[in-house]
CSV table of C-alpha atoms in Angstrom, one decimal:
chain,number,residue,atom,x,y,z
A,7,UNK,CA,32.8,-9.6,-9.3
A,8,UNK,CA,33.2,-6.9,-6.6
A,9,UNK,CA,31.5,-7.2,-3.3
A,10,UNK,CA,29.0,-4.6,-3.8
A,11,UNK,CA,27.9,-6.1,-7.1
A,12,UNK,CA,26.8,-9.2,-5.0
A,13,UNK,CA,23.3,-7.5,-5.0
A,14,UNK,CA,23.2,-8.7,-8.6
A,15,UNK,CA,23.5,-12.3,-7.4
A,16,UNK,CA,20.3,-11.9,-5.2
A,17,UNK,CA,18.5,-10.4,-8.2
A,18,UNK,CA,19.8,-13.3,-10.3
A,19,UNK,CA,18.4,-15.9,-7.8
A,20,UNK,CA,15.2,-13.9,-7.8
A,21,UNK,CA,15.1,-14.0,-11.7
A,22,UNK,CA,14.7,-10.2,-11.5
A,23,UNK,CA,17.6,-9.3,-13.9
A,24,UNK,CA,17.1,-8.3,-17.6
A,25,UNK,CA,18.1,-11.0,-20.0
A,26,UNK,CA,21.4,-9.1,-20.8
A,27,UNK,CA,22.3,-8.8,-17.1
A,28,UNK,CA,21.4,-12.5,-16.4
A,29,UNK,CA,23.7,-13.5,-19.2
A,30,UNK,CA,26.6,-11.5,-17.9
A,31,UNK,CA,26.1,-13.0,-14.4
A,32,UNK,CA,26.0,-16.5,-15.8
A,33,UNK,CA,29.2,-15.9,-17.7
A,34,UNK,CA,30.8,-14.7,-14.5
A,35,UNK,CA,29.6,-17.6,-12.4
A,36,UNK,CA,31.1,-20.0,-14.8
A,37,UNK,CA,34.5,-18.8,-13.9
A,38,UNK,CA,34.2,-17.6,-10.2
A,39,UNK,CA,33.9,-20.2,-7.5
A,40,UNK,CA,33.4,-17.5,-4.7
A,41,UNK,CA,30.3,-16.1,-6.5
A,42,UNK,CA,29.0,-19.6,-7.2
A,43,UNK,CA,29.2,-20.4,-3.6
A,44,UNK,CA,27.6,-17.1,-2.7
A,45,UNK,CA,24.7,-17.7,-5.2
A,46,UNK,CA,24.1,-21.2,-3.7
A,47,UNK,CA,24.0,-19.8,-0.3
A,48,UNK,CA,21.4,-17.2,-1.3
A,49,UNK,CA,19.4,-19.9,-3.0
A,50,UNK,CA,19.4,-22.1,0.2
A,51,UNK,CA,18.4,-19.1,2.2
A,52,UNK,CA,15.5,-18.2,-0.1
A,53,UNK,CA,14.3,-21.9,-0.1
A,54,UNK,CA,14.3,-21.9,3.6
A,55,UNK,CA,12.2,-18.8,3.9
A,56,UNK,CA,9.8,-19.8,1.2
A,57,UNK,CA,9.3,-23.2,3.0
A,58,UNK,CA,8.7,-21.6,6.3
A,59,UNK,CA,5.6,-22.6,8.2
A,60,UNK,CA,2.7,-20.3,7.5
A,61,UNK,CA,0.9,-18.6,10.4
A,62,UNK,CA,-2.9,-18.7,10.1
A,63,UNK,CA,-5.2,-15.9,10.8
A,64,UNK,CA,-6.7,-16.7,14.2
A,65,UNK,CA,-10.4,-17.8,13.9
A,66,UNK,CA,-11.6,-15.5,16.7
A,67,UNK,CA,-9.8,-12.5,15.1
A,68,UNK,CA,-11.3,-13.2,11.6
A,69,UNK,CA,-14.8,-13.5,13.3
A,70,UNK,CA,-14.3,-10.2,15.2
A,71,UNK,CA,-13.3,-8.3,12.0
A,72,UNK,CA,-16.2,-9.9,10.0
A,73,UNK,CA,-18.7,-8.9,12.6
A,74,UNK,CA,-17.4,-5.4,12.6
A,75,UNK,CA,-17.5,-5.1,8.8
A,76,UNK,CA,-21.0,-6.6,8.5
A,77,UNK,CA,-22.6,-4.5,11.1
A,78,UNK,CA,-22.2,-0.9,10.4
A,79,UNK,CA,-21.9,1.7,13.3
A,80,UNK,CA,-24.6,4.4,13.7
A,81,UNK,CA,-22.3,7.0,12.1
A,82,UNK,CA,-21.6,4.6,9.1
A,83,UNK,CA,-25.5,4.0,8.6
A,84,UNK,CA,-26.2,7.7,8.9
A,85,UNK,CA,-23.5,8.6,6.2
A,86,UNK,CA,-24.7,5.8,4.0
A,87,UNK,CA,-28.3,6.9,4.1
A,88,UNK,CA,-27.5,10.3,2.6
A,89,UNK,CA,-25.9,11.4,-0.6
A,90,UNK,CA,-22.2,11.3,-0.2
A,91,UNK,CA,-20.4,14.6,0.8
A,92,UNK,CA,-18.5,14.8,-2.5
A,93,UNK,CA,-21.8,15.2,-4.3
A,94,UNK,CA,-23.6,17.3,-1.6
A,95,UNK,CA,-21.0,19.9,-1.2
A,96,UNK,CA,-20.7,21.1,-4.8
A,97,UNK,CA,-24.5,20.7,-5.4
A,98,UNK,CA,-25.2,22.7,-2.2
A,99,UNK,CA,-22.7,25.3,-3.2
A,100,UNK,CA,-24.2,25.7,-6.7
A,101,UNK,CA,-27.7,26.1,-5.2
A,102,UNK,CA,-26.4,28.8,-2.8
A,103,UNK,CA,-24.8,30.6,-5.7
A,104,UNK,CA,-27.9,30.3,-7.9
A,105,UNK,CA,-30.1,31.9,-5.1
A,106,UNK,CA,-27.5,34.6,-4.5
A,107,UNK,CA,-27.5,35.5,-8.2
A,108,UNK,CA,-31.3,35.5,-8.4
A,109,UNK,CA,-31.6,37.6,-5.2
A,110,UNK,CA,-29.2,40.3,-6.2
A,111,UNK,CA,-29.5,40.3,-10.1
A,112,UNK,CA,-32.4,42.7,-9.9
A,113,UNK,CA,-35.2,43.0,-12.5
A,114,UNK,CA,-33.3,45.0,-15.0
A,115,UNK,CA,-31.9,42.8,-17.7
A,116,UNK,CA,-28.5,44.1,-19.1
A,117,UNK,CA,-28.5,43.7,-22.8
A,118,UNK,CA,-25.6,41.7,-24.0
A,119,UNK,CA,-24.7,43.8,-27.1
A,120,UNK,CA,-24.1,47.1,-25.1
A,121,UNK,CA,-22.3,45.2,-22.4
A,122,UNK,CA,-19.9,43.7,-25.0
A,123,UNK,CA,-19.6,47.1,-26.7
A,124,UNK,CA,-18.7,48.9,-23.5
A,125,UNK,CA,-15.8,46.5,-23.1
A,126,UNK,CA,-14.6,46.4,-26.8
A,127,UNK,CA,-15.1,49.8,-28.6
A,128,UNK,CA,-13.4,48.3,-31.6
A,129,UNK,CA,-15.9,45.6,-32.1
A,130,UNK,CA,-19.2,47.7,-31.4
A,131,UNK,CA,-19.9,47.9,-35.1
A,132,UNK,CA,-19.8,44.2,-35.5
A,133,UNK,CA,-22.1,43.5,-32.6
A,134,UNK,CA,-24.6,46.2,-32.9
A,135,UNK,CA,-26.5,47.1,-36.1
A,136,UNK,CA,-26.3,50.7,-37.4
A,137,UNK,CA,-30.0,51.3,-36.5
A,138,UNK,CA,-29.4,50.2,-32.8
A,139,UNK,CA,-26.2,52.3,-32.6
A,140,UNK,CA,-28.3,55.5,-32.6
A,141,UNK,CA,-31.2,54.2,-30.8
A,142,UNK,CA,-31.7,56.2,-27.5
A,143,UNK,CA,-32.2,53.2,-25.3
A,144,UNK,CA,-28.9,51.7,-26.5
A,145,UNK,CA,-27.1,55.0,-26.0
A,146,UNK,CA,-28.6,55.2,-22.5
A,147,UNK,CA,-27.6,51.7,-21.6
A,148,UNK,CA,-24.0,52.3,-23.0
A,149,UNK,CA,-23.8,55.6,-21.0
A,150,UNK,CA,-24.8,53.8,-17.8
A,151,UNK,CA,-22.2,51.1,-18.3
A,152,UNK,CA,-19.5,53.6,-18.8
A,153,UNK,CA,-20.4,55.4,-15.6
A,154,UNK,CA,-22.0,58.2,-17.4
B,23,UNK,CA,-23.2,-9.0,-3.8
B,24,UNK,CA,-23.5,-6.6,-0.9
B,25,UNK,CA,-20.1,-4.6,-0.6
B,26,UNK,CA,-19.8,-5.7,3.1
B,27,UNK,CA,-20.2,-9.3,2.3
B,28,UNK,CA,-17.9,-9.0,-0.7
B,29,UNK,CA,-15.2,-7.5,1.7
B,30,UNK,CA,-15.8,-10.4,4.1
B,31,UNK,CA,-15.1,-12.8,1.2
B,32,UNK,CA,-11.8,-11.0,0.6
B,33,UNK,CA,-10.8,-11.4,4.2
B,34,UNK,CA,-11.5,-15.1,4.1
B,35,UNK,CA,-9.5,-15.4,0.9
B,36,UNK,CA,-6.4,-13.3,1.9
B,37,UNK,CA,-6.6,-13.2,5.6
B,38,UNK,CA,-4.1,-16.0,6.2
B,39,UNK,CA,-1.4,-14.2,3.9
B,40,UNK,CA,-2.0,-10.9,5.6
B,41,UNK,CA,-1.6,-12.4,9.0
B,42,UNK,CA,1.5,-14.4,8.0
B,43,UNK,CA,3.2,-11.2,6.8
B,44,UNK,CA,2.0,-9.4,10.0
B,45,UNK,CA,3.6,-12.1,12.1
B,46,UNK,CA,6.9,-12.0,10.2
B,47,UNK,CA,7.0,-8.2,10.5
B,48,UNK,CA,6.1,-8.0,14.2
B,49,UNK,CA,7.6,-11.2,15.6
B,50,UNK,CA,4.8,-12.0,17.9
B,51,UNK,CA,1.1,-13.0,18.0
B,52,UNK,CA,-0.2,-10.0,20.0
B,53,UNK,CA,1.3,-7.4,17.8
B,54,UNK,CA,0.4,-9.3,14.6
B,55,UNK,CA,-3.3,-9.5,15.7
B,56,UNK,CA,-3.4,-5.7,16.4
B,57,UNK,CA,-1.6,-5.0,13.1
B,58,UNK,CA,-4.0,-7.2,10.9
B,59,UNK,CA,-7.0,-5.9,12.7
B,60,UNK,CA,-6.0,-2.3,12.2
B,61,UNK,CA,-5.0,-2.8,8.5
B,62,UNK,CA,-8.3,-4.8,7.6
B,63,UNK,CA,-10.5,-2.1,9.2
B,64,UNK,CA,-8.5,0.6,7.6
B,65,UNK,CA,-8.8,-1.2,4.1
B,66,UNK,CA,-12.5,-1.5,4.6
B,67,UNK,CA,-12.9,2.2,5.5
B,68,UNK,CA,-11.0,3.1,2.4
B,69,UNK,CA,-12.4,0.3,0.1
B,70,UNK,CA,-13.4,3.1,-2.4
B,71,UNK,CA,-9.8,3.8,-3.2
B,72,UNK,CA,-8.9,0.3,-4.0
B,73,UNK,CA,-7.9,-0.1,-7.7
B,74,UNK,CA,-9.6,-3.3,-8.9
B,75,UNK,CA,-6.9,-3.7,-11.5
B,76,UNK,CA,-4.4,-4.5,-8.9
B,77,UNK,CA,-4.2,-7.6,-6.6
B,78,UNK,CA,-6.2,-7.1,-3.4
B,79,UNK,CA,-3.6,-8.9,-1.3
B,80,UNK,CA,-0.9,-6.4,-2.4
B,81,UNK,CA,-3.0,-3.5,-1.6
B,82,UNK,CA,-3.8,-4.9,1.8
B,83,UNK,CA,0.0,-5.6,2.5
B,84,UNK,CA,0.8,-2.0,1.6
B,85,UNK,CA,-1.7,-0.7,4.2
B,86,UNK,CA,-0.3,-3.1,6.7
B,87,UNK,CA,3.3,-2.0,6.0
B,88,UNK,CA,2.2,1.7,6.4
B,89,UNK,CA,0.3,1.0,9.6
B,90,UNK,CA,3.3,-0.9,11.0
B,91,UNK,CA,5.8,1.9,10.1
B,92,UNK,CA,3.5,4.6,11.5
B,93,UNK,CA,3.2,2.7,14.8
B,94,UNK,CA,7.0,2.2,14.9
B,95,UNK,CA,7.6,5.9,14.4
B,96,UNK,CA,5.1,6.8,17.1
B,97,UNK,CA,6.5,4.3,19.5
B,98,UNK,CA,10.2,5.1,19.0
B,99,UNK,CA,10.5,8.4,17.0
B,100,UNK,CA,14.2,8.6,17.6
B,101,UNK,CA,15.1,5.1,16.3
B,102,UNK,CA,15.6,5.0,12.6
B,103,UNK,CA,13.8,2.3,10.5
B,104,UNK,CA,17.1,1.0,9.3
B,105,UNK,CA,18.1,0.1,12.9
B,106,UNK,CA,18.0,-3.5,14.3
B,107,UNK,CA,15.1,-4.2,16.5
B,108,UNK,CA,15.2,-5.3,20.2
B,109,UNK,CA,14.1,-8.9,20.6
B,110,UNK,CA,10.5,-9.4,21.5
B,111,UNK,CA,8.9,-12.1,23.6
B,112,UNK,CA,8.7,-15.5,21.9
B,113,UNK,CA,5.3,-17.0,21.4
B,114,UNK,CA,4.2,-20.5,21.2
B,115,UNK,CA,3.5,-20.4,17.5
B,116,UNK,CA,0.1,-21.3,15.9
B,117,UNK,CA,1.1,-22.9,12.7
B,118,UNK,CA,-1.0,-24.3,9.8
B,119,UNK,CA,-0.6,-28.1,10.2
B,120,UNK,CA,1.5,-30.0,7.8
B,121,UNK,CA,0.1,-33.2,6.4
B,122,UNK,CA,1.3,-36.5,7.9
B,123,UNK,CA,3.5,-35.0,10.4
B,124,UNK,CA,4.5,-36.7,13.6
B,125,UNK,CA,4.5,-34.8,16.9
B,126,UNK,CA,8.3,-34.9,16.9
B,127,UNK,CA,8.4,-33.5,13.4
B,128,UNK,CA,6.0,-30.8,14.4
B,129,UNK,CA,8.1,-29.8,17.4
B,130,UNK,CA,11.2,-29.7,15.2
B,131,UNK,CA,9.4,-27.6,12.7
B,132,UNK,CA,8.2,-25.2,15.4
B,133,UNK,CA,11.8,-24.9,16.7
B,134,UNK,CA,13.1,-24.1,13.3
B,135,UNK,CA,10.3,-21.5,12.9
B,136,UNK,CA,11.4,-19.9,16.3
B,137,UNK,CA,15.0,-19.6,15.0
B,138,UNK,CA,13.8,-18.2,11.7
B,139,UNK,CA,11.7,-15.5,13.4
B,140,UNK,CA,14.5,-14.7,15.9
B,141,UNK,CA,16.8,-14.2,12.9
B,142,UNK,CA,14.1,-12.0,11.1
B,143,UNK,CA,13.5,-9.9,14.4
B,144,UNK,CA,17.2,-9.0,14.3
B,145,UNK,CA,16.8,-7.2,11.0
B,146,UNK,CA,16.0,-3.5,10.5
B,147,UNK,CA,12.3,-3.0,9.6
B,148,UNK,CA,12.8,-2.1,6.0
B,149,UNK,CA,15.1,-5.2,5.3
B,150,UNK,CA,12.9,-7.4,7.4
B,151,UNK,CA,9.7,-6.3,5.3
B,152,UNK,CA,11.6,-6.7,2.0
B,153,UNK,CA,12.9,-10.3,2.6
B,154,UNK,CA,9.4,-11.3,4.1
B,155,UNK,CA,7.6,-10.0,1.0
B,156,UNK,CA,10.2,-11.5,-1.4
B,157,UNK,CA,11.2,-14.8,0.2
B,158,UNK,CA,8.2,-15.7,2.4
B,159,UNK,CA,5.3,-14.3,0.3
B,160,UNK,CA,7.1,-14.8,-3.1
B,161,UNK,CA,6.3,-11.4,-4.6
B,162,UNK,CA,8.2,-9.8,-7.4
B,163,UNK,CA,10.4,-6.8,-6.9
B,164,UNK,CA,7.8,-4.7,-8.9
B,165,UNK,CA,5.0,-5.6,-6.4
B,166,UNK,CA,7.3,-5.1,-3.4
B,167,UNK,CA,8.2,-1.6,-4.8
B,168,UNK,CA,4.5,-0.7,-4.8
B,169,UNK,CA,3.9,-2.1,-1.4
B,170,UNK,CA,6.9,-0.4,0.1
B,171,UNK,CA,6.6,2.8,-2.1
B,172,UNK,CA,10.2,2.8,-3.2
B,173,UNK,CA,12.1,2.2,-6.4
B,174,UNK,CA,12.8,-1.3,-7.7
B,175,UNK,CA,16.5,-0.6,-7.2
B,176,UNK,CA,15.9,0.0,-3.5
B,177,UNK,CA,13.9,-3.1,-3.3
B,178,UNK,CA,16.9,-5.0,-4.8
B,179,UNK,CA,19.4,-3.6,-2.4
B,180,UNK,CA,17.1,-4.1,0.7
B,181,UNK,CA,16.4,-7.8,-0.3
B,182,UNK,CA,20.1,-8.5,-0.7
B,183,UNK,CA,21.2,-6.7,2.4
B,184,UNK,CA,18.4,-8.3,4.4
B,185,UNK,CA,19.6,-11.8,3.3
B,186,UNK,CA,23.2,-11.0,4.2
B,187,UNK,CA,22.2,-9.9,7.6
B,188,UNK,CA,19.9,-12.9,8.0
B,189,UNK,CA,22.7,-15.4,7.1
B,190,UNK,CA,24.8,-13.7,9.8
B,191,UNK,CA,22.0,-13.9,12.3
B,192,UNK,CA,21.4,-17.7,11.5
B,193,UNK,CA,25.2,-18.3,12.1
B,194,UNK,CA,24.8,-16.7,15.5
B,195,UNK,CA,21.6,-18.4,16.4
B,196,UNK,CA,22.3,-21.9,15.0
B,197,UNK,CA,25.9,-22.0,14.4
B,198,UNK,CA,25.3,-22.0,10.6
B,199,UNK,CA,22.0,-23.2,8.8
């Protein structure tokens, strides 16, 4: 096994190889003393690290963080008291848009059929009945929409 | 349960693991305390983004790793994260007590721990983190790749290279281990 392939030995020790890879490494180890020695060396190092003493979270630090978490700041209390921004912003934007449309839409209702007809002369017959086609109000609306 | 109280319960359950990783990463108590405090408060502020399908401790360790690397980049922007670190001050370590341990055994254990930390300190940040997560915390390559935000192949390479460098460091510090 080449030196650069020794990363496989670390992964082998960590049981992080596929079954196929692990089998290939096992077969190689059976005939290579250098790689067996390297594998044992890696196992011993891993064992030393995993048995290393644990460092405990200092009690005063734990208490300080817990106190901070349990007692919200003024800014946090303010933000938690109202609807979160991700709801407020789109709701507010919708409200503004609705008011804008209402203010500027005017009282005149634009009929749907002439509007569609003005934009699609090939479909006017399917949208508007024969009687309406010749109705003066319809013709006036269509003229307005066409800038006439 | 109140979400704040629930978060406090998570701190109580996972705080020791977080601090142990912080200590192995920073090499001293003062920096470990700062790192853990920053990471815990950052985790609390972004608790809405925590995916409850994933282990909480891995999510916390990922935040801690990012906070640590950001601090290192700010402190020494010209030093690459793959470069070895300067040695920091050694602390009188506060270790979790082992059962039925005599004072002499405790002193020896503390001495070996100092040697271990000195060896870890000599590693570049990425290798130190990879070895600490794999060998000290016992995480899988997949969990480590999520914490370090890198492919599993990179984790495999960093773990191995970290171990190679650690062995050389132990030979220097202890004359073999």
